[in-house]
Coordinates of C-alpha atoms in Angstrom, one line a residue:
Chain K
X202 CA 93.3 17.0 80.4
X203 CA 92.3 19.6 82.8
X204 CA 96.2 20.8 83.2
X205 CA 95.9 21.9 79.4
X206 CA 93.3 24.5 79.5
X207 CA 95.0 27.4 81.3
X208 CA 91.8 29.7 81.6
X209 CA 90.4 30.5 85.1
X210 CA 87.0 31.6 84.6
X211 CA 87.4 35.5 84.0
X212 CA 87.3 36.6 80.2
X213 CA 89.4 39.3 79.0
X214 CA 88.1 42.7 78.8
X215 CA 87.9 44.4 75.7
X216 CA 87.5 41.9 73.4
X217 CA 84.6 40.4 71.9
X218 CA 83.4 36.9 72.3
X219 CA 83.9 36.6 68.4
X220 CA 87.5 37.6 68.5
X221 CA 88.0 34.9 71.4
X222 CA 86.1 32.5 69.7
X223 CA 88.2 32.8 66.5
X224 CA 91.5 32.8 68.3
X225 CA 90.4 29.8 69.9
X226 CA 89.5 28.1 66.8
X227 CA 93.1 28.9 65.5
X228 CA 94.5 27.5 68.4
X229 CA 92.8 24.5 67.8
X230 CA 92.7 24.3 63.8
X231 CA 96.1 26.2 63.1
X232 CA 98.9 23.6 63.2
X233 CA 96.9 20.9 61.8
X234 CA 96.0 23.1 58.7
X235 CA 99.6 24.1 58.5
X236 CA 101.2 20.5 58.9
X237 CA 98.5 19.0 56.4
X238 CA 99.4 21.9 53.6
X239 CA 103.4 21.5 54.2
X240 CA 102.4 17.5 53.9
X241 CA 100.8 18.1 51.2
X242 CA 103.2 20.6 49.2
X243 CA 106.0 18.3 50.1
X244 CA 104.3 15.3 48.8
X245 CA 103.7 17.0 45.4
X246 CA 107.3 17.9 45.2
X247 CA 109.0 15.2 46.0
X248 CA 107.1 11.8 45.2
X249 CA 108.1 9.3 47.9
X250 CA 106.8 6.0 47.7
X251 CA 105.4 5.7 51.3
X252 CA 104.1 9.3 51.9
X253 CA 101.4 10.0 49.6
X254 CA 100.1 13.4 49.7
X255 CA 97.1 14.1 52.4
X256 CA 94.6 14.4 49.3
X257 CA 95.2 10.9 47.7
X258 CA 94.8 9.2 51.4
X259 CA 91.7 11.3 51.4
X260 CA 90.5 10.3 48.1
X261 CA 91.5 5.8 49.1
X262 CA 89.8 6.6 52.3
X263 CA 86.3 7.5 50.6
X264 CA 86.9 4.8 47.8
X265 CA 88.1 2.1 50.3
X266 CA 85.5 2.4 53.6
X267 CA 82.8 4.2 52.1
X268 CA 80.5 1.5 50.6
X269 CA 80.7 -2.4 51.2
X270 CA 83.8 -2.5 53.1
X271 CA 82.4 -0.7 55.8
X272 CA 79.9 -3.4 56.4
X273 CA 82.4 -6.1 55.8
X274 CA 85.3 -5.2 57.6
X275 CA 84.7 -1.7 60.1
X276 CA 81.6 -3.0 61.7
X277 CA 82.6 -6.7 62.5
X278 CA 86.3 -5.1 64.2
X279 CA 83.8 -2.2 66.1
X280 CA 81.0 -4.8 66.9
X281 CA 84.2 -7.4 68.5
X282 CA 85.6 -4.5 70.0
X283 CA 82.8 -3.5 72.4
X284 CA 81.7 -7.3 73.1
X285 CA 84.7 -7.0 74.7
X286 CA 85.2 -3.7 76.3
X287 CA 81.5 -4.4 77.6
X288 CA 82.6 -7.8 79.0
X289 CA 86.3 -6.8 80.2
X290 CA 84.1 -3.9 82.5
X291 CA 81.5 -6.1 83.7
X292 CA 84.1 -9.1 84.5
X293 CA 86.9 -6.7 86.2
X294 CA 84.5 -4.2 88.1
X295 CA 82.7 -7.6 89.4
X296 CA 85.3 -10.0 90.3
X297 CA 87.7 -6.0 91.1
X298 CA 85.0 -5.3 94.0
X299 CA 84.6 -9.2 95.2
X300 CA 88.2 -9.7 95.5
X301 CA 88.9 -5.9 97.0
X302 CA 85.9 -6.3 99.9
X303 CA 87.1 -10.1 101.1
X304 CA 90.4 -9.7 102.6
X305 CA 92.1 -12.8 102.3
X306 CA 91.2 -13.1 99.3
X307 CA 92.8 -10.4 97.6
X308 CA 96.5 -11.7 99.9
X309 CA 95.5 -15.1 97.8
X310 CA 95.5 -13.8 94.7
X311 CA 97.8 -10.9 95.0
X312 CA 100.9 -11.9 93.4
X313 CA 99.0 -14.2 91.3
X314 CA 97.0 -11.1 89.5
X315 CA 101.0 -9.2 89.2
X316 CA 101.8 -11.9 87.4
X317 CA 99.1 -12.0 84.7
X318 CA 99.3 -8.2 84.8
X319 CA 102.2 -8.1 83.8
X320 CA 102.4 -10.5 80.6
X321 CA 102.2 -8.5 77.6
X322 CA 98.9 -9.1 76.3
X323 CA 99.6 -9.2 72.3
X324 CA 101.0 -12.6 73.7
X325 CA 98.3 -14.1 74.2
X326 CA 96.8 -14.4 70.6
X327 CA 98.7 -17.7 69.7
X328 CA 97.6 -19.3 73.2
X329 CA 93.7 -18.3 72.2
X330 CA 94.6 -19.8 69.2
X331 CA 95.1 -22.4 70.3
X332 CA 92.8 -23.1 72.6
X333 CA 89.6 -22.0 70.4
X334 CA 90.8 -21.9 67.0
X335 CA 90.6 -19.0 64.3
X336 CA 87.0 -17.8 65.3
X337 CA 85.6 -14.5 66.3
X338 CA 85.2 -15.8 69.9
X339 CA 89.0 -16.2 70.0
X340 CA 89.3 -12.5 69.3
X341 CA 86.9 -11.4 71.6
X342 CA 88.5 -13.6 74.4
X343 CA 91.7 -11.9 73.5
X344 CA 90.7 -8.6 74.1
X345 CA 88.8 -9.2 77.3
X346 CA 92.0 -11.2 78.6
X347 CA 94.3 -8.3 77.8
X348 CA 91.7 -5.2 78.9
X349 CA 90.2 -6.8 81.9
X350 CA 93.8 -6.6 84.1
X351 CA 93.5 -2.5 84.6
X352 CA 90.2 -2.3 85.1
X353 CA 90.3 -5.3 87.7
X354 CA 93.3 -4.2 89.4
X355 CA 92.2 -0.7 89.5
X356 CA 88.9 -1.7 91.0
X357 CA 90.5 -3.7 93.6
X358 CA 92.2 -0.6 94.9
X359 CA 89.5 1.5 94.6
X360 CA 87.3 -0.4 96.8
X361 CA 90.1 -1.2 99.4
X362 CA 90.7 2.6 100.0
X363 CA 86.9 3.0 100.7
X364 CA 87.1 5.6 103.5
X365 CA 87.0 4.0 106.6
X366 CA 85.0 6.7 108.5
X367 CA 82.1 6.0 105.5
X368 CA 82.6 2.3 106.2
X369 CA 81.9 2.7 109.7
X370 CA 79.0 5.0 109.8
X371 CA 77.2 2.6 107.1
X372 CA 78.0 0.0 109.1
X373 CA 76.2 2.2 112.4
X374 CA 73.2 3.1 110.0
X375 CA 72.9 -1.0 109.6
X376 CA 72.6 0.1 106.0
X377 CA 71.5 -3.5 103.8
X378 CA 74.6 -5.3 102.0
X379 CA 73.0 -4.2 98.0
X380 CA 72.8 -0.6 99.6
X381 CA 75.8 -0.8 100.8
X382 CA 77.4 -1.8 97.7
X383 CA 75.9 0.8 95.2
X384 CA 75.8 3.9 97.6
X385 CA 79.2 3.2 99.0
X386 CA 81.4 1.2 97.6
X387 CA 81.0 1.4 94.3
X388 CA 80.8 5.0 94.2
X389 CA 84.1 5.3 96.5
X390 CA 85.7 3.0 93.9
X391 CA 84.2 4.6 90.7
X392 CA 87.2 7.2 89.8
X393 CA 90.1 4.2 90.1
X394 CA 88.0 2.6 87.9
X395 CA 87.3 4.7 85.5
X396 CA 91.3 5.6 85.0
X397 CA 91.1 1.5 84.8
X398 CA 88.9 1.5 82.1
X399 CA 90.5 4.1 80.2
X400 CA 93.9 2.2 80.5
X401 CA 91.6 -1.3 79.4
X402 CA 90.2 1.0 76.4
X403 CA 93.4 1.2 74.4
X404 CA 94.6 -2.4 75.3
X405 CA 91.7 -3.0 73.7
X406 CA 92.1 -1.4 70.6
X407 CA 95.4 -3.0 70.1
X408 CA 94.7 -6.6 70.5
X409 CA 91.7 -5.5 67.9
X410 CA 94.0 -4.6 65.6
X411 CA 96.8 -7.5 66.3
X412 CA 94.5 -10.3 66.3
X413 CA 93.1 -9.5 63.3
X414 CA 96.2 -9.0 61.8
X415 CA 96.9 -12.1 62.8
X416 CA 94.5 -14.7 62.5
X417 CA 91.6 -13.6 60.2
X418 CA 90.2 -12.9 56.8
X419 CA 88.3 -9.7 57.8
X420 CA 88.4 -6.8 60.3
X421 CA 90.4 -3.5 59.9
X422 CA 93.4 -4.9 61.1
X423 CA 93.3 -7.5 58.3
X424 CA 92.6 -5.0 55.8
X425 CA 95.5 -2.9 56.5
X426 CA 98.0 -5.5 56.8
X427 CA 96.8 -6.9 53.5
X428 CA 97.0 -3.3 52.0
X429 CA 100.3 -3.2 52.9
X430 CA 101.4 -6.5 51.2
X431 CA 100.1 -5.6 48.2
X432 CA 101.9 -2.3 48.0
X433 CA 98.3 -0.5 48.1
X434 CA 99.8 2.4 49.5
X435 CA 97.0 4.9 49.8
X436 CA 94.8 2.7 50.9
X437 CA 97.1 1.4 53.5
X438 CA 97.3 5.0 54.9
X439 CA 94.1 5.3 54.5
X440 CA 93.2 2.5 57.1
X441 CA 95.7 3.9 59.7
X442 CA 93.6 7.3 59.5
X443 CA 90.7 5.6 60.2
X444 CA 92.3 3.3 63.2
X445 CA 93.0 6.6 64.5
X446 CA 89.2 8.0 63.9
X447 CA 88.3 4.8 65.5
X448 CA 91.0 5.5 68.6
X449 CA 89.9 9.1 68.6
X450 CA 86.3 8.5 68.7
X451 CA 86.7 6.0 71.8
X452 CA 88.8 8.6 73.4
X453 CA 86.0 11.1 73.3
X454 CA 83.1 8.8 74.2
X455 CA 84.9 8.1 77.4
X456 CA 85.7 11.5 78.2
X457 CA 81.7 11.9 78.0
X458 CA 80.7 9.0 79.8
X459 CA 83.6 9.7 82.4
X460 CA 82.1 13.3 82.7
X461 CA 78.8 12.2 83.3
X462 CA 79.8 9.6 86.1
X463 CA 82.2 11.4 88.1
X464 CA 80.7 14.5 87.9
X465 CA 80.6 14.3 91.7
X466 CA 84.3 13.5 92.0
X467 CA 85.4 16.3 90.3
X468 CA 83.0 18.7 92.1
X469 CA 84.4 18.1 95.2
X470 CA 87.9 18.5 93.6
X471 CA 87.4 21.9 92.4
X472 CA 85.6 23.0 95.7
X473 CA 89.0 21.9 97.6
X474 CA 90.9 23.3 95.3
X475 CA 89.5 26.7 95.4
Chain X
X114 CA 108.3 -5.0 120.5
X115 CA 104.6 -6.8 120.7
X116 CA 103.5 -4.5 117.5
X117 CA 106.6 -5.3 115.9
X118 CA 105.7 -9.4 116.1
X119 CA 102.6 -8.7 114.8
X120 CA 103.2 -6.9 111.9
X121 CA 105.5 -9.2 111.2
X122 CA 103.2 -12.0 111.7
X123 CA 101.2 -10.4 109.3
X124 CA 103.1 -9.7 106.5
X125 CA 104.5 -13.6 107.0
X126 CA 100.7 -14.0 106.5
X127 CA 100.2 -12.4 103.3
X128 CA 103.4 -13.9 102.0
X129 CA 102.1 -17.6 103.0
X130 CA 98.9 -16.8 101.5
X131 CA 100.4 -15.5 98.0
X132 CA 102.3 -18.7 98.0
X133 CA 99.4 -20.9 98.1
X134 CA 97.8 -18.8 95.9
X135 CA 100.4 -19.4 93.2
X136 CA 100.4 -23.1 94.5
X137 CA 96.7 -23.3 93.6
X138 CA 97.2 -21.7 89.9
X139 CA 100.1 -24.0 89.4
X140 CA 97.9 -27.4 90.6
X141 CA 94.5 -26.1 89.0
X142 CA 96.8 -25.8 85.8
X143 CA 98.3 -29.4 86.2
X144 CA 94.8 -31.0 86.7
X145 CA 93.0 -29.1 83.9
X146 CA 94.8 -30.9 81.4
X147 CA 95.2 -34.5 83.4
X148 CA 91.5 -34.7 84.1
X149 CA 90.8 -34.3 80.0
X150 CA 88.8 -30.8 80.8
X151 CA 91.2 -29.6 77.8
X152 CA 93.3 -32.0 75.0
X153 CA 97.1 -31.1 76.7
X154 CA 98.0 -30.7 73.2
X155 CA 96.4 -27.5 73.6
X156 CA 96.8 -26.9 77.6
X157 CA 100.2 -28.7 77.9
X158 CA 100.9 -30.1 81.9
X159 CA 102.5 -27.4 83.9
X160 CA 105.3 -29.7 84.7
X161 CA 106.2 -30.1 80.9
X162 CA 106.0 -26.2 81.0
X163 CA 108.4 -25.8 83.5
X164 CA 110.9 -28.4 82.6
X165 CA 111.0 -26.4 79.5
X166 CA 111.6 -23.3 81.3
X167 CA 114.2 -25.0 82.7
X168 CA 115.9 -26.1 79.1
X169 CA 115.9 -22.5 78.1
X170 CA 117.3 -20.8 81.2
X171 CA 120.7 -23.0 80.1
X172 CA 120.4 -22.4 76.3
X173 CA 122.7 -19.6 75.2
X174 CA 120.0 -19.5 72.3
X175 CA 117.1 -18.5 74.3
X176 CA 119.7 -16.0 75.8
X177 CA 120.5 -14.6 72.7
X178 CA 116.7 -13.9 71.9
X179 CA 115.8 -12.3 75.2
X180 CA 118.9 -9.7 74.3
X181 CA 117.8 -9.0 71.1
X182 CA 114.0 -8.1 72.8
X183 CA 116.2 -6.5 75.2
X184 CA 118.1 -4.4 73.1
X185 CA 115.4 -2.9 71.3
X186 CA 113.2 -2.0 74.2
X187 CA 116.0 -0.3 75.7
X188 CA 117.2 2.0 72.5
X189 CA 113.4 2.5 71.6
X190 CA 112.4 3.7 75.5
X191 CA 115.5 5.4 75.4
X192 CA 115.4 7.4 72.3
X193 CA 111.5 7.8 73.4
X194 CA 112.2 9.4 76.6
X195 CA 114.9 12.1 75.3
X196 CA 113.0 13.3 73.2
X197 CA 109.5 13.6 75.1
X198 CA 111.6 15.2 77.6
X199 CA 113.1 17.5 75.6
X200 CA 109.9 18.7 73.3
X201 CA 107.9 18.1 76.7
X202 CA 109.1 21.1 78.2
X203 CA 109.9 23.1 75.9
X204 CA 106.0 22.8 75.3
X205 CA 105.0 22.7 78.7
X206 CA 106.9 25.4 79.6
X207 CA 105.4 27.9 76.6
X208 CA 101.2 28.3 76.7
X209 CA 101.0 29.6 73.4
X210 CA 102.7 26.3 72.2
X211 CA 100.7 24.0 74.5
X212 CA 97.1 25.6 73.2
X213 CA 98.2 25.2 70.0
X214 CA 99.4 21.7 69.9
X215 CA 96.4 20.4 72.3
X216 CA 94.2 19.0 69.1
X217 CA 97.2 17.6 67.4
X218 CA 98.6 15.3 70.3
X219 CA 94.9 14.6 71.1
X220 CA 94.5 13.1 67.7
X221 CA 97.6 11.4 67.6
X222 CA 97.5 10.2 71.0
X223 CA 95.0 7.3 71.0
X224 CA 96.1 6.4 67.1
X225 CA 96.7 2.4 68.1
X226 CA 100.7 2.5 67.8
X227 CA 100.3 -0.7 66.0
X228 CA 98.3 0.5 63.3
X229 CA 101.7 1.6 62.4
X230 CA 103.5 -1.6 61.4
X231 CA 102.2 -2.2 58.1
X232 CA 103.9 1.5 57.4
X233 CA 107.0 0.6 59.5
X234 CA 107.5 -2.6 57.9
X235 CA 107.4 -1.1 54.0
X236 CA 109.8 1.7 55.3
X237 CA 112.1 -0.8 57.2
X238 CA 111.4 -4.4 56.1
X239 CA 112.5 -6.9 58.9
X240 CA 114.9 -5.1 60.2
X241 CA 115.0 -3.9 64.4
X242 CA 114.4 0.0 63.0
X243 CA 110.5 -1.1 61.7
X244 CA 110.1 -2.4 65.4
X245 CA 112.5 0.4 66.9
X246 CA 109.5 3.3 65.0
X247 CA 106.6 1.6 66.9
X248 CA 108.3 1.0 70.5
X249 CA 109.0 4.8 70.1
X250 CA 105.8 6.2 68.9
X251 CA 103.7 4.1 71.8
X252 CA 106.3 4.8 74.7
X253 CA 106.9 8.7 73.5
X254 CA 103.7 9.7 74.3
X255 CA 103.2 8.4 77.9
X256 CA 106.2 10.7 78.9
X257 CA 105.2 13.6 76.4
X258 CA 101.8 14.3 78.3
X259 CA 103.5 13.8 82.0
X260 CA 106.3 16.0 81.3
X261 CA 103.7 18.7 80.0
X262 CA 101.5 18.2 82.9
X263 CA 104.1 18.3 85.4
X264 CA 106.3 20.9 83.9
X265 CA 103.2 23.3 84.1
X266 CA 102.0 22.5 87.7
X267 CA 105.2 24.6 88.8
X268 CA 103.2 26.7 92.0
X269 CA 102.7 29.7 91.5
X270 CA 104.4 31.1 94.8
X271 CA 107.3 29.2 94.0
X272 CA 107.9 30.3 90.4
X273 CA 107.4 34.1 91.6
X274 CA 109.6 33.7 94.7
X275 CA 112.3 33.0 92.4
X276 CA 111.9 35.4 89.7
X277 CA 112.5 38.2 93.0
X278 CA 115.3 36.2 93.7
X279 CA 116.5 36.8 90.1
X280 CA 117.4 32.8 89.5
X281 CA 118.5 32.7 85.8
X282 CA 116.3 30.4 83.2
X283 CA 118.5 27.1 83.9
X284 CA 118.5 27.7 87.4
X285 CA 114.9 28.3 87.3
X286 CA 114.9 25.3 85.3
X287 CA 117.4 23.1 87.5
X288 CA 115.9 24.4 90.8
X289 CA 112.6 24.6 90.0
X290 CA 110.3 23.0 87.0
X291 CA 112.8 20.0 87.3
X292 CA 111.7 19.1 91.1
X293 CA 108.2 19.7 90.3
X294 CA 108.2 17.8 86.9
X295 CA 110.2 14.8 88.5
X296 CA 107.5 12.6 89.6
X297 CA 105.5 13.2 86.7
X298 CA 108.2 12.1 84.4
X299 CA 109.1 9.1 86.7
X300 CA 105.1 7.9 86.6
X301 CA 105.2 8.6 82.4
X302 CA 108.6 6.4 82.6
X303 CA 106.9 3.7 84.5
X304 CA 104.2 3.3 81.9
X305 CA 106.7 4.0 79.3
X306 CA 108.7 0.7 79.9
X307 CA 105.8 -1.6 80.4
X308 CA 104.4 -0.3 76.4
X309 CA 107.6 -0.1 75.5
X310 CA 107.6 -4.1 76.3
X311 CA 104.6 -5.1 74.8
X312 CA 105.2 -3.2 71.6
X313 CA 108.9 -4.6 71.2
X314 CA 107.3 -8.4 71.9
X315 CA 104.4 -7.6 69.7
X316 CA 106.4 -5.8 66.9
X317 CA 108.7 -9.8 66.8
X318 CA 105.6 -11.4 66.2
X319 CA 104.0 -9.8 63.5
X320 CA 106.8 -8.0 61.6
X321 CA 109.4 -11.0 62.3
X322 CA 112.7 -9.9 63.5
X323 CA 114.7 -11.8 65.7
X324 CA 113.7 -12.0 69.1
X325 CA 111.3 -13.8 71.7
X326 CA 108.2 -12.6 70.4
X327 CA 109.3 -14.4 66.6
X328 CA 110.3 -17.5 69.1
X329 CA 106.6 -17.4 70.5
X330 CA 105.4 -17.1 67.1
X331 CA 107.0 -19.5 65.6
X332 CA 106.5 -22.2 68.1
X333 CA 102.9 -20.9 67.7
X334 CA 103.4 -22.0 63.9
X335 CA 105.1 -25.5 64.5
X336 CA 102.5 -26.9 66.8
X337 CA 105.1 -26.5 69.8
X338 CA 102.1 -25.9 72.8
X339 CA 104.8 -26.3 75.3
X340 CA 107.4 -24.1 74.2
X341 CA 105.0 -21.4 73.8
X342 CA 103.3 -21.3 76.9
X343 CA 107.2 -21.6 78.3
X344 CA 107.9 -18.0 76.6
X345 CA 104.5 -16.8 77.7
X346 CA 105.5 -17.3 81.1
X347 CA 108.9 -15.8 80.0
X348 CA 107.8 -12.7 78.6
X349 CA 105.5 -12.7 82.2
X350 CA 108.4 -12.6 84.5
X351 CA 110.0 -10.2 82.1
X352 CA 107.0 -7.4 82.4
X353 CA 106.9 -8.1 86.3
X354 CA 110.9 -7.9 86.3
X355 CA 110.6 -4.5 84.5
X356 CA 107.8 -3.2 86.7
X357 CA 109.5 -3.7 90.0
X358 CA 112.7 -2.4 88.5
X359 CA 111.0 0.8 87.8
X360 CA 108.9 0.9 90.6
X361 CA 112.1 0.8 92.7
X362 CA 113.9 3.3 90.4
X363 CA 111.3 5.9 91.1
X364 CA 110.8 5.2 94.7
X365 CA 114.7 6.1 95.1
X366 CA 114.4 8.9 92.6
X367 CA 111.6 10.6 94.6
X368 CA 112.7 9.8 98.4
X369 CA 112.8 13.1 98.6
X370 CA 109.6 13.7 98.1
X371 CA 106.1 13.6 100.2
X372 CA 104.5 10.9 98.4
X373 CA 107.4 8.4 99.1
X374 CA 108.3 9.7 102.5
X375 CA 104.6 9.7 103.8
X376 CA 104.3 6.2 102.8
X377 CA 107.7 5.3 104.5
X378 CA 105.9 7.4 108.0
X379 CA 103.0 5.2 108.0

């Protein structure tokens, strides 16, 4: 994110903050503006089934999600989605720093964790199906088996490259194991796991959407796919801008909170840099 | 000659260790179901599991399915990464266009690629194209945002020192943004292949064209336990298959280069 903004700190002379700020907001705004009015001149043109114009989305959006539906079908999907966010961090930053600090224990379960790594998680829907039925702890277990593998592996590899000349002066210090744990290690580990967590937030979404899709009466994912099968264009349109709100959203919560807790991290990046 | 043994010991150590590790799984698995912890109609043995493995690896069938998964993760991660490439650097390479397209690739970058189906699947019915749109869409953007990150790390010194030279554009671009770019594009490739998986398995089992993820589904449907956790353990082997292939594609790719060769040192 940081390789986008090209500016270095030293603001052109002779022009006024205004001007900057205005050319700034056109950056930002222009091509969107331009895309949605092209979208929207083409759509009135040339009336394709599929592509509604920008305005009627705009218009199923309010009339689908503002009101009942919100209740019934957004919150459910948002309140699943961070059971399981919350319980994929919480699983993979504890079992992540158990496994990374006992040796032999990470050579144990090594090519075991690959393994689960590596299976597609959409995959596991009809085996938590199985084993729990169509209920919402099913979908919640589905997201957590899916998002938990970054964040686990990730913190794994953070706290194994703690640096060793840290390890051994807490070790000289005779600093207490719980001390040890949240001065050191988890701190050392803390920006592998955010990148972890940020890979885990949009395996998370997916399943959301997929297991919905698939096994349930309710959620956003169900909504859209039945939106679809009833040819309810619009307001099938209308649901993938909102997915996207919802992806959007999560995107820039975790650039906050990623801010705010590596704030250290990338201080002492930009002083090495400079 | 003495650290040579042990090193060797050691890695003979680790491997041992993975082995029982994956022995353990294998026999925690086997007596979950056997003690009645879980009805094996839900948790089938692990032997059962594997004989069906077993079955499938000789059924021309099963064969047939895996190419059709095949087929369209390869086209889709193909057609993903020529064109990421190509509208990668051409926006990497120009700031105007890069400030410009920032708040449209951040919006359309987290949008859940399989929000996309039920619009895919109205356009494309069953057919591999509906899958082939979302593959593309999720895999595009992992290489999009490398290529623009590494195509505008070029250093500075470098980029002037051969402007003076007077290197044309494609030498500029064959010489110089293309070495620098490289193992950003191989790390957005890596990525790429392991969505571009998921999607094309997850695309067979909700939209329904032929392939393993419609086999897992189905056996899903049919109240087949043992076949589906067979093609679970499939479509694992596949994903581990395709990571290690890539892995080892972009460590020969980059031997060149100081992140490999300062491993290799060590």
């Amino acid at each position: 994110m940081t390789a986008y903004s090209g500016r270095i700190g030293t603001t052109p002379r002779g022009r006024g903050v205004g001007a900057r700020l205005a050319a700034g907001f056109l950056y930002a705004l222009g091509l969107p503006m331009l895309l949605l009015v092209v979208w929207g001149l083409v759509a009135t043109r040339a009336t394709s089934q599929f592509f509604p114009g920008p305005l009627t989305i705009a218009e199923a959006f309010v009339d689908t999600w503002v009101g009942p539906a919100f209740v019934e079908d957004v919150l459910p999907s948002l309140y699943r989605l961070g059971i399981g966010i919350t319980a994929s961090i919480v699983l993979g930053v504890a079992a992540g720093t158990v496994i990374g600090l006992v040796h032999w224990l990470r050579e144990l379960l090594e090519p075991l964790l690959e393994f689960f790594r590596a299976i597609p998680p959409p995959v596991l829907i009809p085996v938590m199906m199985l084993l729990l039925g169509i209920t919402d702890t099913m979908k919640v277990v589905v997201i957590v088996s899916g998002a938990v593998w970054p964040i686990l592996l990730n913190t794994i590899e953070g706290v194994r490259a703690t640096d060793s000349v840290m390890k051994e002066t807490a070790d000289a210090f005779r600093i207490t194991w719980s001390e040890r744990l949240w001065f050191l290690v988890l701190p050392a580990a803390s920006p592998r796991i955010m990148a972890g967590v940020r890979q885990g937030l949009s395996v998370a979404l997916i399943l959301m959407v997929i297991s919905e899709m698939f096994a349930s009466s309710s959620g956003l994912g169900y909504r859209i796919a039945y939106f679809q099968r009833n040819y309810l264009i619009a307001e099938m349109w209308s649901g993938i801008l909102l997915l996207g709100l919802v992806g959007v959203f999560l995107a820039v919560v975790f650039g906050l909170v990623e801010r705010r807790v590596l704030r250290w991290y990338h201080g002492i990046r930009e002083v090495n840099r400079a | 000659m003495r650290v040579h043994s042990t090193r060797r010991l050691r890695t003979l150590r680790t491997a041992s260790l993975g082995v029982v590790g994956l022995a353990g799984f294998l026999v925690a698995w086997q007596l979950v179901p056997t003690l009645g912890l879980i009805n094996p109609q839900y948790l089938p043995y692990v032997t059962d599991v594997l004989a069906r493995l077993a079955e499938e690896f000789v059924d021309l069938a099963f064969w047939r399915r895996l190419g059709s998964t095949m087929t369209s993760w390869a086209i889709g991660l193909a057609v993903a990464t020529s064109a990421a490439v190509v509208l990668g650097t051409i926006v990497g390479l120009v700031p105007v266009l890069r400030r410009a397209t920032h708040t449209m690739v951040e919006f359309l970058r987290p949008i859940p690629s399989v929000a996309l189906i039920p619009l895919a699947v109205l356009m494309f019915g069953i057919q591999p194209q509906a899958a082939l749109v979302i593959i593309v869409y999720a895999s595009f953007w992992q290489v999009f945002v490398q290529v623009i990150y590494g195509v505008a790390d070029v250093d500075a010194v470098a980029r002037d020192t051969a402007r003076s030279f007077g290197l044309t554009r494609r030498e500029q671009l064959s010489h110089l943004v293309l070495p620098t770019a490289l193992p950003y594009l191989m790390t957005g490739l890596r990525l790429a292949a392991a969505v571009a998986l998921i999607l094309a398995i997850t695309a067979e089992m909700v939209i329904g064209n032929p392939g393993l993820g419609r086999m897992i589904e189905l056996s899903r449907s049919s109240g087949d336990a043992v076949g589906l956790y067979a093609l679970v353990v499939v479509t694992g082997l596949l994903g581990l298959l395709v990571n290690l292939v890539f892995r080892f594609v972009e460590r020969r790719a980059l031997s060149w280069h100081q992140s490999v060769r300062g491993e290799e040192a060590r």
